[in-house]
């Protein structure tokens, strides 16, 4: 399926990125979609109705009434659309959308729409980073809307940072992907996803080990969600009490970091996406005592040697795989996460900080920030199942680029 025959409602608000909408309209029309454009009164300062209607082959509306006295029915346009795209979506329009401040045709149409809504924000970097914008984007997401994140680069102000509207091709791909993925339920069909989960245990003697508090919940939630989306899922888990009720997920249990490394590389060449949520022990005892160590002495020294860094090795051997790492931090969180993204040759990293209540180990909840080389996105505290959805949504958006 493609966008051919689909009814696309594009709402343009007043930002400089409005000039790029011409390319978006052209792409949809070329692929056989029907496009209806509406705009806020402010958008008319940036682009003309004439140029937009020439490309869309339909009249463009910015008010409830036309000069000849006809009513431009927001209800009809809203119910006509298979999808609505708000692009560029300014901070002002975004705020009106999520708070129901219905003072123009775009907002009235949006509030009458029953179709999926895609939002491509565009604003200056400080406005984009402002907590009110972040909250508004979170709210929009909680309404079920798809956010196409702003990109980094030079902004109209001359400043450099995140805030540029996503390129028309990225917006087009997101919408096409929606139609192709059959209500988004099988959006990872045909992809193989490998996930590492849980702790690793590094034996000291037959009864003791070095381990950590990872329960495996985060990784198991990711595996369930990727499987729901139609992916072939290989889950490689360290010792964990988590259970899987999904026969489609291929579960491999391992104990130590070395075993996890070996298992990952049995499959590595065949996977499309690798997600490393395991809390792998960084060090292991140099020697494993064959018998239980007796408590004869006051002090016991165990010499530790560095374990292999599984994810770093995946990054070094990357050919086509999209790699997602996790960073579990207690200080200098963002700096450390970005350092790991770079050092391990990752495409994306998920930061969780033990300083955030309800985040990290064991809890059923997590609070994450996602970084790519050019983007940053922050999420509220959510259940690990919902966090898994956010992570996979973000991965899918990246794969479309
Ligand atoms: O299992 P839960 O109780 O649900 O908790 C989830 C979690 C907190 C364990 C998870 O969200 C998480 O943060 N996992 C990564 C923990 C970690 O080891 O982070 P790190 O910053 O030390 O490692 C960075 C990345 O390198 C991670 O993707 C890790 O899997 C990987 N790594 C680290 C060391 C190593 N030797 N090999 C690795 O592959």
mmCIF file of N, CA, C and O and ligand atoms in Angstrom, residues 196 198 213-219 276-282 307-312 325-329 340 344 352 360-363 366 384, ligand 1:
data_model
loop_
_atom_site.group_PDB
_atom_site.id
_atom_site.type_symbol
_atom_site.label_atom_id
_atom_site.label_comp_id
_atom_site.label_asym_id
_atom_site.label_seq_id
_atom_site.Cartn_x
_atom_site.Cartn_y
_atom_site.Cartn_z
ATOM 1 N N UNK A 196 19.547 -7.620 24.367
ATOM 2 C CA UNK A 196 20.179 -8.214 25.552
ATOM 3 C C UNK A 196 19.463 -7.670 26.787
ATOM 4 O O UNK A 196 18.999 -6.531 26.788
ATOM 5 N N UNK A 198 18.788 -8.110 31.375
ATOM 6 C CA UNK A 198 19.152 -8.684 32.674
ATOM 7 C C UNK A 198 20.596 -8.403 33.067
ATOM 8 O O UNK A 198 21.325 -7.695 32.388
ATOM 9 N N UNK A 213 21.817 -5.371 40.151
ATOM 10 C CA UNK A 213 20.385 -5.407 40.503
ATOM 11 C C UNK A 213 19.440 -5.511 39.298
ATOM 12 O O UNK A 213 18.231 -5.397 39.466
ATOM 13 N N UNK A 214 19.948 -5.690 38.104
ATOM 14 C CA UNK A 214 19.045 -5.718 36.942
ATOM 15 C C UNK A 214 18.077 -6.897 37.048
ATOM 16 O O UNK A 214 18.481 -8.033 37.319
ATOM 17 N N UNK A 215 16.796 -6.610 36.793
ATOM 18 C CA UNK A 215 15.777 -7.659 36.873
ATOM 19 C C UNK A 215 15.481 -8.264 35.499
ATOM 20 O O UNK A 215 14.860 -9.313 35.393
ATOM 21 N N UNK A 216 15.861 -7.534 34.445
ATOM 22 C CA UNK A 216 15.540 -7.974 33.091
ATOM 23 C C UNK A 216 14.235 -7.400 32.564
ATOM 24 O O UNK A 216 13.883 -7.572 31.392
ATOM 25 N N UNK A 217 13.491 -6.669 33.443
ATOM 26 C CA UNK A 217 12.154 -6.186 33.030
ATOM 27 C C UNK A 217 12.212 -5.322 31.770
ATOM 28 O O UNK A 217 11.401 -5.474 30.865
ATOM 29 N N UNK A 218 13.172 -4.388 31.742
ATOM 30 C CA UNK A 218 13.241 -3.460 30.614
ATOM 31 C C UNK A 218 13.434 -4.215 29.295
ATOM 32 O O UNK A 218 12.739 -3.978 28.312
ATOM 33 N N UNK A 219 14.359 -5.165 29.318
ATOM 34 C CA UNK A 219 14.657 -5.926 28.098
ATOM 35 C C UNK A 219 13.486 -6.810 27.685
ATOM 36 O O UNK A 219 13.187 -6.953 26.496
ATOM 37 N N UNK A 276 20.815 -3.093 23.397
ATOM 38 C CA UNK A 276 21.560 -3.649 24.538
ATOM 39 C C UNK A 276 21.039 -3.044 25.828
ATOM 40 O O UNK A 276 21.469 -1.971 26.244
ATOM 41 N N UNK A 277 20.073 -3.750 26.440
ATOM 42 C CA UNK A 277 19.550 -3.234 27.712
ATOM 43 C C UNK A 277 20.138 -3.996 28.896
ATOM 44 O O UNK A 277 19.805 -3.722 30.048
ATOM 45 N N UNK A 278 21.007 -4.965 28.617
ATOM 46 C CA UNK A 278 21.583 -5.746 29.725
ATOM 47 C C UNK A 278 22.529 -4.893 30.550
ATOM 48 O O UNK A 278 23.186 -3.995 30.039
ATOM 49 N N UNK A 279 22.560 -5.192 31.841
ATOM 50 C CA UNK A 279 23.547 -4.562 32.723
ATOM 51 C C UNK A 279 24.692 -5.566 32.866
ATOM 52 O O UNK A 279 24.666 -6.443 33.738
ATOM 53 N N UNK A 280 25.631 -5.460 31.962
ATOM 54 C CA UNK A 280 26.724 -6.441 31.899
ATOM 55 C C UNK A 280 27.789 -6.062 32.937
ATOM 56 O O UNK A 280 28.165 -4.893 33.033
ATOM 57 N N UNK A 281 28.253 -7.057 33.672
ATOM 58 C CA UNK A 281 29.317 -6.771 34.660
ATOM 59 C C UNK A 281 30.577 -6.350 33.922
ATOM 60 O O UNK A 281 30.987 -7.008 32.956
ATOM 61 N N UNK A 282 31.155 -5.248 34.347
ATOM 62 C CA UNK A 282 32.339 -4.755 33.643
ATOM 63 C C UNK A 282 33.595 -5.564 33.969
ATOM 64 O O UNK A 282 34.537 -5.592 33.188
ATOM 65 N N UNK A 307 35.864 -7.421 31.625
ATOM 66 C CA UNK A 307 35.046 -8.256 30.746
ATOM 67 C C UNK A 307 35.046 -7.663 29.341
ATOM 68 O O UNK A 307 35.284 -6.470 29.176
ATOM 69 N N UNK A 308 34.704 -8.467 28.341
ATOM 70 C CA UNK A 308 34.548 -7.874 27.006
ATOM 71 C C UNK A 308 33.380 -6.894 27.013
ATOM 72 O O UNK A 308 32.394 -7.113 27.721
ATOM 73 N N UNK A 309 33.502 -5.803 26.284
ATOM 74 C CA UNK A 309 32.376 -4.877 26.141
ATOM 75 C C UNK A 309 31.567 -5.350 24.920
ATOM 76 O O UNK A 309 31.995 -5.182 23.768
ATOM 77 N N UNK A 310 30.436 -5.970 25.207
ATOM 78 C CA UNK A 310 29.656 -6.619 24.140
ATOM 79 C C UNK A 310 29.177 -5.585 23.132
ATOM 80 O O UNK A 310 29.336 -5.737 21.913
ATOM 81 N N UNK A 311 28.596 -4.503 23.635
ATOM 82 C CA UNK A 311 28.018 -3.499 22.740
ATOM 83 C C UNK A 311 29.097 -2.793 21.925
ATOM 84 O O UNK A 311 28.912 -2.510 20.741
ATOM 85 N N UNK A 312 30.243 -2.534 22.562
ATOM 86 C CA UNK A 312 31.338 -1.868 21.833
ATOM 87 C C UNK A 312 31.807 -2.783 20.689
ATOM 88 O O UNK A 312 32.065 -2.323 19.579
ATOM 89 N N UNK A 325 22.033 1.549 22.404
ATOM 90 C CA UNK A 325 22.631 1.227 23.693
ATOM 91 C C UNK A 325 21.816 1.842 24.812
ATOM 92 O O UNK A 325 20.954 2.706 24.581
ATOM 93 N N UNK A 326 22.081 1.401 26.016
ATOM 94 C CA UNK A 326 21.515 2.031 27.217
ATOM 95 C C UNK A 326 22.680 2.641 27.988
ATOM 96 O O UNK A 326 23.800 2.145 27.915
ATOM 97 N N UNK A 327 22.402 3.683 28.728
ATOM 98 C CA UNK A 327 23.405 4.215 29.641
ATOM 99 C C UNK A 327 22.734 4.329 31.004
ATOM 100 O O UNK A 327 21.711 5.005 31.137
ATOM 101 N N UNK A 328 23.305 3.633 31.980
ATOM 102 C CA UNK A 328 22.784 3.734 33.349
ATOM 103 C C UNK A 328 23.773 4.586 34.123
ATOM 104 O O UNK A 328 24.919 4.189 34.306
ATOM 105 N N UNK A 329 23.341 5.754 34.526
ATOM 106 C CA UNK A 329 24.282 6.715 35.095
ATOM 107 C C UNK A 329 23.824 7.182 36.473
ATOM 108 O O UNK A 329 22.641 7.101 36.820
ATOM 109 N N UNK A 340 29.185 7.504 25.363
ATOM 110 C CA UNK A 340 29.016 6.080 25.025
ATOM 111 C C UNK A 340 28.469 5.917 23.603
ATOM 112 O O UNK A 340 28.843 4.998 22.880
ATOM 113 N N UNK A 344 30.975 3.764 21.351
ATOM 114 C CA UNK A 344 30.534 2.407 20.996
ATOM 115 C C UNK A 344 29.955 2.359 19.590
ATOM 116 O O UNK A 344 29.370 1.357 19.185
ATOM 117 N N UNK A 352 19.074 6.242 31.309
ATOM 118 C CA UNK A 352 18.260 6.251 32.532
ATOM 119 C C UNK A 352 19.182 6.552 33.691
ATOM 120 O O UNK A 352 20.302 6.061 33.773
ATOM 121 N N UNK A 360 15.373 3.112 36.244
ATOM 122 C CA UNK A 360 16.493 2.170 36.342
ATOM 123 C C UNK A 360 16.091 0.770 36.739
ATOM 124 O O UNK A 360 15.103 0.225 36.246
ATOM 125 N N UNK A 361 16.892 0.208 37.676
ATOM 126 C CA UNK A 361 16.748 -1.189 38.089
ATOM 127 C C UNK A 361 15.410 -1.545 38.722
ATOM 128 O O UNK A 361 14.831 -0.731 39.446
ATOM 129 N N UNK A 362 14.997 -2.745 38.518
ATOM 130 C CA UNK A 362 13.944 -3.436 39.293
ATOM 131 C C UNK A 362 12.537 -2.850 39.189
ATOM 132 O O UNK A 362 11.575 -3.585 39.072
ATOM 133 N N UNK A 363 12.429 -1.510 39.271
ATOM 134 C CA UNK A 363 11.088 -0.921 39.238
ATOM 135 C C UNK A 363 10.322 -1.389 38.000
ATOM 136 O O UNK A 363 10.917 -1.756 36.993
ATOM 137 N N UNK A 366 10.212 3.386 34.341
ATOM 138 C CA UNK A 366 11.515 3.949 33.971
ATOM 139 C C UNK A 366 11.295 5.365 33.454
ATOM 140 O O UNK A 366 10.177 5.720 33.035
ATOM 141 N N UNK A 384 7.493 0.302 32.220
ATOM 142 C CA UNK A 384 8.534 -0.172 31.292
ATOM 143 C C UNK A 384 7.918 -0.627 29.964
ATOM 144 O O UNK A 384 8.550 -0.508 28.913
HETATM 145 O O1 LIG B 1 16.628 -4.945 34.113
HETATM 146 P P1 LIG B 1 15.836 -3.845 34.810
HETATM 147 O O2 LIG B 1 15.719 -4.082 36.302
HETATM 148 O O3 LIG B 1 14.502 -3.607 34.153
HETATM 149 O O4 LIG B 1 16.667 -2.479 34.674
HETATM 150 C C1 LIG B 1 16.889 -1.919 33.427
HETATM 151 C C2 LIG B 1 18.293 -1.341 33.317
HETATM 152 C C3 LIG B 1 18.469 -0.242 34.334
HETATM 153 C C4 LIG B 1 19.353 -2.434 33.551
HETATM 154 C C5 LIG B 1 18.414 -0.823 31.843
HETATM 155 O O5 LIG B 1 17.453 0.168 31.629
HETATM 156 C C6 LIG B 1 19.817 -0.260 31.562
HETATM 157 O O6 LIG B 1 20.132 0.886 31.837
HETATM 158 N N1 LIG B 1 20.717 -1.128 30.998
HETATM 159 C C7 LIG B 1 22.125 -0.788 30.777
HETATM 160 C C8 LIG B 1 22.883 -0.899 32.063
HETATM 161 C C9 LIG B 1 24.355 -0.663 31.871
HETATM 162 O O7 LIG B 1 25.132 -1.574 32.034
HETATM 163 O O8 LIG B 1 24.684 0.551 31.443
HETATM 164 P P2 LIG B 1 26.209 1.000 31.153
HETATM 165 O O9 LIG B 1 26.088 2.477 31.063
HETATM 166 O O10 LIG B 1 27.151 0.445 32.128
HETATM 167 O O11 LIG B 1 26.544 0.342 29.745
HETATM 168 C C10 LIG B 1 26.379 1.020 28.506
HETATM 169 C C11 LIG B 1 25.908 0.063 27.438
HETATM 170 O O12 LIG B 1 26.927 -0.880 27.122
HETATM 171 C C12 LIG B 1 24.669 -0.745 27.783
HETATM 172 O O13 LIG B 1 23.873 -0.808 26.629
HETATM 173 C C13 LIG B 1 25.230 -2.106 28.166
HETATM 174 O O14 LIG B 1 24.315 -3.153 27.847
HETATM 175 C C14 LIG B 1 26.456 -2.195 27.271
HETATM 176 N N2 LIG B 1 27.577 -2.990 27.861
HETATM 177 C C15 LIG B 1 28.217 -2.546 28.993
HETATM 178 C C16 LIG B 1 29.299 -3.235 29.476
HETATM 179 C C17 LIG B 1 29.740 -4.399 28.815
HETATM 180 N N3 LIG B 1 30.770 -5.103 29.259
HETATM 181 N N4 LIG B 1 29.089 -4.821 27.709
HETATM 182 C C18 LIG B 1 28.021 -4.140 27.233
HETATM 183 O O15 LIG B 1 27.423 -4.537 26.216
#
